[in-house]
């Protein structure tokens, strides 16, 4: 059974921006992405600038570190707003 987004959120990382100066940490990255997806689900029209504000500076390594199911959910959210393929994810 797929996990709920809340299952990925780690309280100590909740509500914090993702700090790119720190080493990639799966729990921290998954927590951040889950909260971004939760926010995007409340948007009627997700725009590229919203996504870029949250993920600016991320590398391929950052995206590859996201839990596979969570990464798919993020990409589906981008697709549903016509953004997948427009952003360099």
mmCIF file of N, CA, C and O in Angstrom, residues 28-72:
data_model
loop_
_atom_site.group_PDB
_atom_site.id
_atom_site.type_symbol
_atom_site.label_atom_id
_atom_site.label_comp_id
_atom_site.label_asym_id
_atom_site.label_seq_id
_atom_site.Cartn_x
_atom_site.Cartn_y
_atom_site.Cartn_z
ATOM 1 N N UNK A 28 15.714 13.696 5.224
ATOM 2 C CA UNK A 28 15.514 15.142 5.125
ATOM 3 C C UNK A 28 14.945 15.519 3.760
ATOM 4 O O UNK A 28 14.009 16.314 3.651
ATOM 5 N N UNK A 29 15.484 14.920 2.710
ATOM 6 C CA UNK A 29 15.026 15.244 1.357
ATOM 7 C C UNK A 29 13.592 14.759 1.135
ATOM 8 O O UNK A 29 12.766 15.458 0.558
ATOM 9 N N UNK A 30 13.269 13.559 1.624
ATOM 10 C CA UNK A 30 11.907 13.031 1.469
ATOM 11 C C UNK A 30 10.902 13.856 2.267
ATOM 12 O O UNK A 30 9.781 14.094 1.807
ATOM 13 N N UNK A 31 11.299 14.306 3.433
ATOM 14 C CA UNK A 31 10.437 15.138 4.259
ATOM 15 C C UNK A 31 10.126 16.447 3.524
ATOM 16 O O UNK A 31 8.966 16.872 3.448
ATOM 17 N N UNK A 32 11.141 17.065 2.983
ATOM 18 C CA UNK A 32 10.969 18.323 2.262
ATOM 19 C C UNK A 32 10.064 18.149 1.046
ATOM 20 O O UNK A 32 9.128 18.922 0.824
ATOM 21 N N UNK A 33 10.327 17.123 0.247
ATOM 22 C CA UNK A 33 9.550 16.890 -0.975
ATOM 23 C C UNK A 33 8.095 16.575 -0.635
ATOM 24 O O UNK A 33 7.178 17.078 -1.286
ATOM 25 N N UNK A 34 7.868 15.764 0.388
ATOM 26 C CA UNK A 34 6.489 15.445 0.794
ATOM 27 C C UNK A 34 5.728 16.708 1.167
ATOM 28 O O UNK A 34 4.563 16.876 0.789
ATOM 29 N N UNK A 35 6.383 17.610 1.882
ATOM 30 C CA UNK A 35 5.711 18.855 2.257
ATOM 31 C C UNK A 35 5.474 19.749 1.038
ATOM 32 O O UNK A 35 4.443 20.419 0.964
ATOM 33 N N UNK A 36 6.392 19.749 0.083
ATOM 34 C CA UNK A 36 6.171 20.509 -1.147
ATOM 35 C C UNK A 36 4.957 19.963 -1.890
ATOM 36 O O UNK A 36 4.099 20.733 -2.350
ATOM 37 N N UNK A 37 4.862 18.649 -2.014
ATOM 38 C CA UNK A 37 3.730 18.038 -2.711
ATOM 39 C C UNK A 37 2.427 18.380 -1.990
ATOM 40 O O UNK A 37 1.425 18.712 -2.627
ATOM 41 N N UNK A 38 2.435 18.324 -0.666
ATOM 42 C CA UNK A 38 1.240 18.688 0.093
ATOM 43 C C UNK A 38 0.818 20.121 -0.234
ATOM 44 O O UNK A 38 -0.370 20.398 -0.402
ATOM 45 N N UNK A 39 1.776 21.005 -0.315
ATOM 46 C CA UNK A 39 1.480 22.400 -0.660
ATOM 47 C C UNK A 39 0.940 22.495 -2.079
ATOM 48 O O UNK A 39 -0.063 23.174 -2.325
ATOM 49 N N UNK A 40 1.574 21.809 -3.017
ATOM 50 C CA UNK A 40 1.144 21.852 -4.417
ATOM 51 C C UNK A 40 -0.277 21.326 -4.581
ATOM 52 O O UNK A 40 -1.010 21.779 -5.453
ATOM 53 N N UNK A 41 -0.668 20.367 -3.757
ATOM 54 C CA UNK A 41 -2.016 19.804 -3.867
ATOM 55 C C UNK A 41 -3.089 20.828 -3.505
ATOM 56 O O UNK A 41 -4.234 20.681 -3.898
ATOM 57 N N UNK A 42 -2.706 21.868 -2.783
ATOM 58 C CA UNK A 42 -3.674 22.905 -2.434
ATOM 59 C C UNK A 42 -3.761 23.985 -3.515
ATOM 60 O O UNK A 42 -4.636 24.841 -3.464
ATOM 61 N N UNK A 43 -2.847 23.959 -4.507
ATOM 62 C CA UNK A 43 -2.840 24.945 -5.583
ATOM 63 C C UNK A 43 -3.802 24.517 -6.688
ATOM 64 O O UNK A 43 -3.771 23.378 -7.128
ATOM 65 N N UNK A 44 -4.602 25.457 -7.149
ATOM 66 C CA UNK A 44 -5.439 25.150 -8.308
ATOM 67 C C UNK A 44 -4.613 25.259 -9.590
ATOM 68 O O UNK A 44 -4.925 24.632 -10.587
ATOM 69 N N UNK A 45 -3.554 26.078 -9.552
ATOM 70 C CA UNK A 45 -2.710 26.263 -10.721
ATOM 71 C C UNK A 45 -1.249 26.400 -10.292
ATOM 72 O O UNK A 45 -0.781 27.496 -9.984
ATOM 73 N N UNK A 46 -0.544 25.291 -10.251
ATOM 74 C CA UNK A 46 0.881 25.299 -9.915
ATOM 75 C C UNK A 46 1.647 25.897 -11.085
ATOM 76 O O UNK A 46 1.463 25.496 -12.232
ATOM 77 N N UNK A 47 2.483 26.867 -10.809
ATOM 78 C CA UNK A 47 3.263 27.511 -11.868
ATOM 79 C C UNK A 47 4.724 27.114 -11.752
ATOM 80 O O UNK A 47 5.204 26.745 -10.687
ATOM 81 N N UNK A 48 5.423 27.240 -12.867
ATOM 82 C CA UNK A 48 6.840 26.879 -12.912
ATOM 83 C C UNK A 48 7.637 27.652 -11.860
ATOM 84 O O UNK A 48 8.522 27.098 -11.210
ATOM 85 N N UNK A 49 7.307 28.915 -11.643
ATOM 86 C CA UNK A 49 8.040 29.726 -10.668
ATOM 87 C C UNK A 49 7.898 29.167 -9.250
ATOM 88 O O UNK A 49 8.823 29.255 -8.448
ATOM 89 N N UNK A 50 6.745 28.556 -8.941
ATOM 90 C CA UNK A 50 6.545 27.958 -7.619
ATOM 91 C C UNK A 50 7.483 26.776 -7.431
ATOM 92 O O UNK A 50 8.146 26.638 -6.405
ATOM 93 N N UNK A 51 7.528 25.915 -8.452
ATOM 94 C CA UNK A 51 8.413 24.756 -8.408
ATOM 95 C C UNK A 51 9.871 25.193 -8.327
ATOM 96 O O UNK A 51 10.639 24.689 -7.508
ATOM 97 N N UNK A 52 10.243 26.164 -9.149
ATOM 98 C CA UNK A 52 11.633 26.619 -9.181
ATOM 99 C C UNK A 52 12.032 27.265 -7.858
ATOM 100 O O UNK A 52 13.184 27.137 -7.434
ATOM 101 N N UNK A 53 11.116 27.936 -7.209
ATOM 102 C CA UNK A 53 11.420 28.533 -5.902
ATOM 103 C C UNK A 53 11.765 27.458 -4.878
ATOM 104 O O UNK A 53 12.631 27.641 -4.027
ATOM 105 N N UNK A 54 11.099 26.311 -4.975
ATOM 106 C CA UNK A 54 11.336 25.225 -4.020
ATOM 107 C C UNK A 54 12.546 24.364 -4.363
ATOM 108 O O UNK A 54 13.166 23.784 -3.473
ATOM 109 N N UNK A 55 12.880 24.267 -5.652
ATOM 110 C CA UNK A 55 13.916 23.322 -6.068
ATOM 111 C C UNK A 55 15.094 23.957 -6.811
ATOM 112 O O UNK A 55 15.901 23.245 -7.401
ATOM 113 N N UNK A 56 15.214 25.251 -6.749
ATOM 114 C CA UNK A 56 16.330 25.935 -7.391
ATOM 115 C C UNK A 56 17.660 25.452 -6.800
ATOM 116 O O UNK A 56 17.808 25.347 -5.588
ATOM 117 N N UNK A 57 18.595 25.140 -7.665
ATOM 118 C CA UNK A 57 19.914 24.697 -7.223
ATOM 119 C C UNK A 57 20.046 23.198 -7.032
ATOM 120 O O UNK A 57 21.146 22.692 -6.811
ATOM 121 N N UNK A 58 18.928 22.484 -7.124
ATOM 122 C CA UNK A 58 18.988 21.034 -6.977
ATOM 123 C C UNK A 58 19.691 20.412 -8.170
ATOM 124 O O UNK A 58 19.577 20.879 -9.290
ATOM 125 N N UNK A 59 20.420 19.338 -7.908
ATOM 126 C CA UNK A 59 21.117 18.594 -8.959
ATOM 127 C C UNK A 59 20.395 17.276 -9.204
ATOM 128 O O UNK A 59 19.486 16.887 -8.456
ATOM 129 N N UNK A 60 20.847 16.585 -10.211
ATOM 130 C CA UNK A 60 20.297 15.256 -10.501
ATOM 131 C C UNK A 60 20.419 14.351 -9.262
ATOM 132 O O UNK A 60 19.527 13.581 -8.949
ATOM 133 N N UNK A 61 21.529 14.487 -8.544
ATOM 134 C CA UNK A 61 21.740 13.673 -7.339
ATOM 135 C C UNK A 61 20.671 13.918 -6.288
ATOM 136 O O UNK A 61 20.243 12.989 -5.593
ATOM 137 N N UNK A 62 20.242 15.162 -6.157
ATOM 138 C CA UNK A 62 19.176 15.467 -5.202
ATOM 139 C C UNK A 62 17.882 14.753 -5.598
ATOM 140 O O UNK A 62 17.244 14.105 -4.766
ATOM 141 N N UNK A 63 17.516 14.858 -6.877
ATOM 142 C CA UNK A 63 16.275 14.228 -7.326
ATOM 143 C C UNK A 63 16.361 12.702 -7.251
ATOM 144 O O UNK A 63 15.387 12.043 -6.916
ATOM 145 N N UNK A 64 17.523 12.153 -7.535
ATOM 146 C CA UNK A 64 17.694 10.698 -7.459
ATOM 147 C C UNK A 64 17.632 10.186 -6.024
ATOM 148 O O UNK A 64 17.331 9.023 -5.799
ATOM 149 N N UNK A 65 17.901 11.056 -5.055
ATOM 150 C CA UNK A 65 17.863 10.648 -3.642
ATOM 151 C C UNK A 65 16.441 10.584 -3.084
ATOM 152 O O UNK A 65 16.208 9.995 -2.031
ATOM 153 N N UNK A 66 15.490 11.174 -3.810
ATOM 154 C CA UNK A 66 14.092 11.135 -3.351
ATOM 155 C C UNK A 66 13.587 9.700 -3.464
ATOM 156 O O UNK A 66 13.843 9.016 -4.453
ATOM 157 N N UNK A 67 12.847 9.268 -2.463
ATOM 158 C CA UNK A 67 12.209 7.959 -2.505
ATOM 159 C C UNK A 67 11.493 7.807 -3.847
ATOM 160 O O UNK A 67 10.827 8.729 -4.313
ATOM 161 N N UNK A 68 11.635 6.646 -4.469
ATOM 162 C CA UNK A 68 11.116 6.434 -5.828
ATOM 163 C C UNK A 68 9.613 6.734 -5.942
ATOM 164 O O UNK A 68 9.175 7.405 -6.867
ATOM 165 N N UNK A 69 8.826 6.236 -5.016
ATOM 166 C CA UNK A 69 7.377 6.462 -5.064
ATOM 167 C C UNK A 69 7.048 7.946 -4.894
ATOM 168 O O UNK A 69 6.155 8.479 -5.554
ATOM 169 N N UNK A 70 7.780 8.598 -4.037
ATOM 170 C CA UNK A 70 7.573 10.023 -3.790
ATOM 171 C C UNK A 70 7.994 10.851 -5.014
ATOM 172 O O UNK A 70 7.309 11.802 -5.397
ATOM 173 N N UNK A 71 9.087 10.456 -5.643
ATOM 174 C CA UNK A 71 9.556 11.142 -6.848
ATOM 175 C C UNK A 71 8.523 11.008 -7.967
ATOM 176 O O UNK A 71 8.202 11.980 -8.657
ATOM 177 N N UNK A 72 7.946 9.819 -8.120
ATOM 178 C CA UNK A 72 6.903 9.617 -9.125
ATOM 179 C C UNK A 72 5.697 10.505 -8.839
ATOM 180 O O UNK A 72 5.103 11.078 -9.745
#
